[in-house]
């Protein structure tokens, strides 16, 4: 985003929007983690960029589009998590940047299970 004022320009980088979206996503109930994937890890190493894990953004002059890749917690309805996630991310980005978020796409790449085996084994020996 670039805004021209009498005092100068205000620019909001893609990385800032990605960070805001990522933090809002992690605060959403039911989201266990963000999913970076193998290609993002390789891209980080090759480009040296500190991209936000699991978040891709496209930022224009007054609008932004956001793609999220997440891991959900087992037992929580995925559609519910997705809708809450879209609402939370849209609200956070619009409030903090003034951009209009035209879309928030959510790709669920995994399900996180509670580690019940570890807790059972920990209590076996006293």
CSV table of C-alpha atoms in Angstrom, one decimal:
chain,number,residue,atom,x,y,z
A,1,UNK,CA,0.0,0.0,0.0
A,2,UNK,CA,1.2,3.5,-0.8
A,3,UNK,CA,-0.5,6.6,0.4
A,4,UNK,CA,0.7,10.0,-0.7
A,5,UNK,CA,0.2,12.7,1.9
A,6,UNK,CA,1.4,16.3,2.0
A,7,UNK,CA,4.3,15.2,4.3
A,8,UNK,CA,5.3,12.3,2.1
A,9,UNK,CA,4.5,8.7,1.3
A,10,UNK,CA,3.3,5.9,3.6
A,11,UNK,CA,4.1,2.4,2.3
A,12,UNK,CA,3.1,-0.9,4.0
A,13,UNK,CA,5.2,-3.8,2.9
A,14,UNK,CA,3.9,-7.3,2.0
A,15,UNK,CA,5.8,-8.7,5.0
A,16,UNK,CA,4.0,-6.4,7.4
A,17,UNK,CA,0.6,-7.5,6.1
A,18,UNK,CA,1.8,-11.2,6.3
A,19,UNK,CA,2.9,-10.8,9.9
A,20,UNK,CA,-0.4,-9.2,10.9
A,21,UNK,CA,-2.3,-12.0,9.2
A,22,UNK,CA,-0.1,-14.7,10.7
A,23,UNK,CA,-0.5,-13.4,14.2
A,24,UNK,CA,-4.3,-13.0,13.9
A,25,UNK,CA,-4.5,-16.6,12.5
A,26,UNK,CA,-2.6,-18.1,15.4
A,27,UNK,CA,-4.9,-16.3,17.8
A,28,UNK,CA,-7.9,-18.0,16.2
A,29,UNK,CA,-9.4,-20.9,18.3
A,30,UNK,CA,-8.9,-24.2,16.6
A,31,UNK,CA,-5.8,-23.3,14.7
A,32,UNK,CA,-3.0,-25.5,16.0
A,33,UNK,CA,-0.2,-24.1,13.8
A,34,UNK,CA,0.6,-22.5,10.5
A,35,UNK,CA,1.9,-24.8,7.8
A,36,UNK,CA,5.0,-23.6,5.9
A,37,UNK,CA,5.4,-26.5,3.5
A,38,UNK,CA,8.6,-27.7,1.9
A,39,UNK,CA,8.6,-25.1,-1.0
A,40,UNK,CA,8.4,-22.2,1.4
A,41,UNK,CA,11.3,-23.4,3.4
A,42,UNK,CA,13.4,-23.7,0.3
A,43,UNK,CA,12.3,-20.3,-0.9
A,44,UNK,CA,13.4,-18.7,2.4
A,45,UNK,CA,16.8,-20.3,2.1
A,46,UNK,CA,17.3,-19.3,-1.5
A,47,UNK,CA,16.0,-15.7,-1.2
A,48,UNK,CA,17.1,-14.9,2.3
A,49,UNK,CA,13.7,-13.4,3.0
A,50,UNK,CA,12.1,-13.8,6.4
A,51,UNK,CA,8.7,-14.7,5.0
A,52,UNK,CA,5.8,-15.4,7.4
A,53,UNK,CA,5.3,-19.1,7.8
A,54,UNK,CA,2.1,-20.3,6.1
A,55,UNK,CA,1.0,-16.9,4.8
A,56,UNK,CA,1.1,-15.4,1.3
A,57,UNK,CA,-0.2,-12.0,0.5
A,58,UNK,CA,-0.7,-9.8,-2.5
A,59,UNK,CA,-0.9,-6.1,-1.6
A,60,UNK,CA,-2.1,-3.4,-4.0
A,61,UNK,CA,-2.7,0.3,-3.5
A,62,UNK,CA,-5.9,-0.1,-1.5
A,63,UNK,CA,-6.6,-3.8,-1.4
A,64,UNK,CA,-5.0,-7.0,-0.1
A,65,UNK,CA,-5.5,-10.7,-0.8
A,66,UNK,CA,-4.3,-13.3,1.7
A,67,UNK,CA,-3.7,-17.0,1.5
A,68,UNK,CA,-3.2,-19.0,4.7
A,69,UNK,CA,-2.0,-22.6,5.1
A,70,UNK,CA,-3.0,-24.0,8.5
A,71,UNK,CA,-3.1,-27.1,10.7
A,72,UNK,CA,-6.3,-27.5,12.7
A,73,UNK,CA,-6.9,-29.1,16.1
A,74,UNK,CA,-8.6,-32.5,16.0
A,75,UNK,CA,-12.2,-32.5,17.1
A,76,UNK,CA,-13.1,-28.9,16.1
A,77,UNK,CA,-15.3,-28.4,13.0
A,78,UNK,CA,-13.0,-27.3,10.2
A,79,UNK,CA,-15.6,-25.1,8.5
A,80,UNK,CA,-16.1,-23.2,11.8
A,81,UNK,CA,-12.4,-22.7,12.2
A,82,UNK,CA,-12.1,-21.5,8.6
A,83,UNK,CA,-14.9,-18.9,9.0
A,84,UNK,CA,-13.5,-17.6,12.3
A,85,UNK,CA,-10.0,-17.4,10.8
A,86,UNK,CA,-11.2,-15.5,7.7
A,87,UNK,CA,-13.1,-13.0,10.0
A,88,UNK,CA,-10.2,-12.5,12.4
A,89,UNK,CA,-7.6,-12.0,9.7
A,90,UNK,CA,-9.7,-9.7,7.7
A,91,UNK,CA,-10.5,-7.6,10.8
A,92,UNK,CA,-6.9,-7.4,12.0
A,93,UNK,CA,-5.5,-6.4,8.6
A,94,UNK,CA,-8.1,-3.9,7.8
A,95,UNK,CA,-8.0,-2.2,11.3
A,96,UNK,CA,-4.2,-2.0,11.4
A,97,UNK,CA,-3.4,-1.1,7.8
A,98,UNK,CA,-6.5,0.6,6.3
A,99,UNK,CA,-6.4,-1.8,3.4
A,100,UNK,CA,-9.5,-3.5,2.1
A,101,UNK,CA,-9.1,-7.3,2.3
A,102,UNK,CA,-10.8,-8.7,-0.8
A,103,UNK,CA,-10.2,-12.3,0.0
A,104,UNK,CA,-8.8,-14.6,2.7
A,105,UNK,CA,-8.2,-18.1,1.3
A,106,UNK,CA,-7.7,-20.9,3.8
A,107,UNK,CA,-6.0,-24.2,2.9
A,108,UNK,CA,-6.1,-26.8,5.7
A,109,UNK,CA,-3.0,-28.9,5.3
A,110,UNK,CA,-3.2,-31.1,8.5
A,111,UNK,CA,-4.8,-32.0,11.7
A,112,UNK,CA,-3.0,-31.9,15.1
A,113,UNK,CA,-3.8,-34.6,17.6
A,114,UNK,CA,-3.3,-34.3,21.3
A,115,UNK,CA,-0.3,-36.4,22.3
A,116,UNK,CA,-2.2,-38.9,24.5
A,117,UNK,CA,0.4,-41.7,24.3
A,118,UNK,CA,3.1,-39.5,25.9
A,119,UNK,CA,1.0,-38.5,28.8
A,120,UNK,CA,-0.1,-42.1,29.5
A,121,UNK,CA,3.5,-43.4,29.4
A,122,UNK,CA,4.6,-40.6,31.7
A,123,UNK,CA,2.2,-41.8,34.3
A,124,UNK,CA,3.1,-45.5,34.0
A,125,UNK,CA,6.2,-45.2,36.1
A,126,UNK,CA,6.2,-43.7,39.5
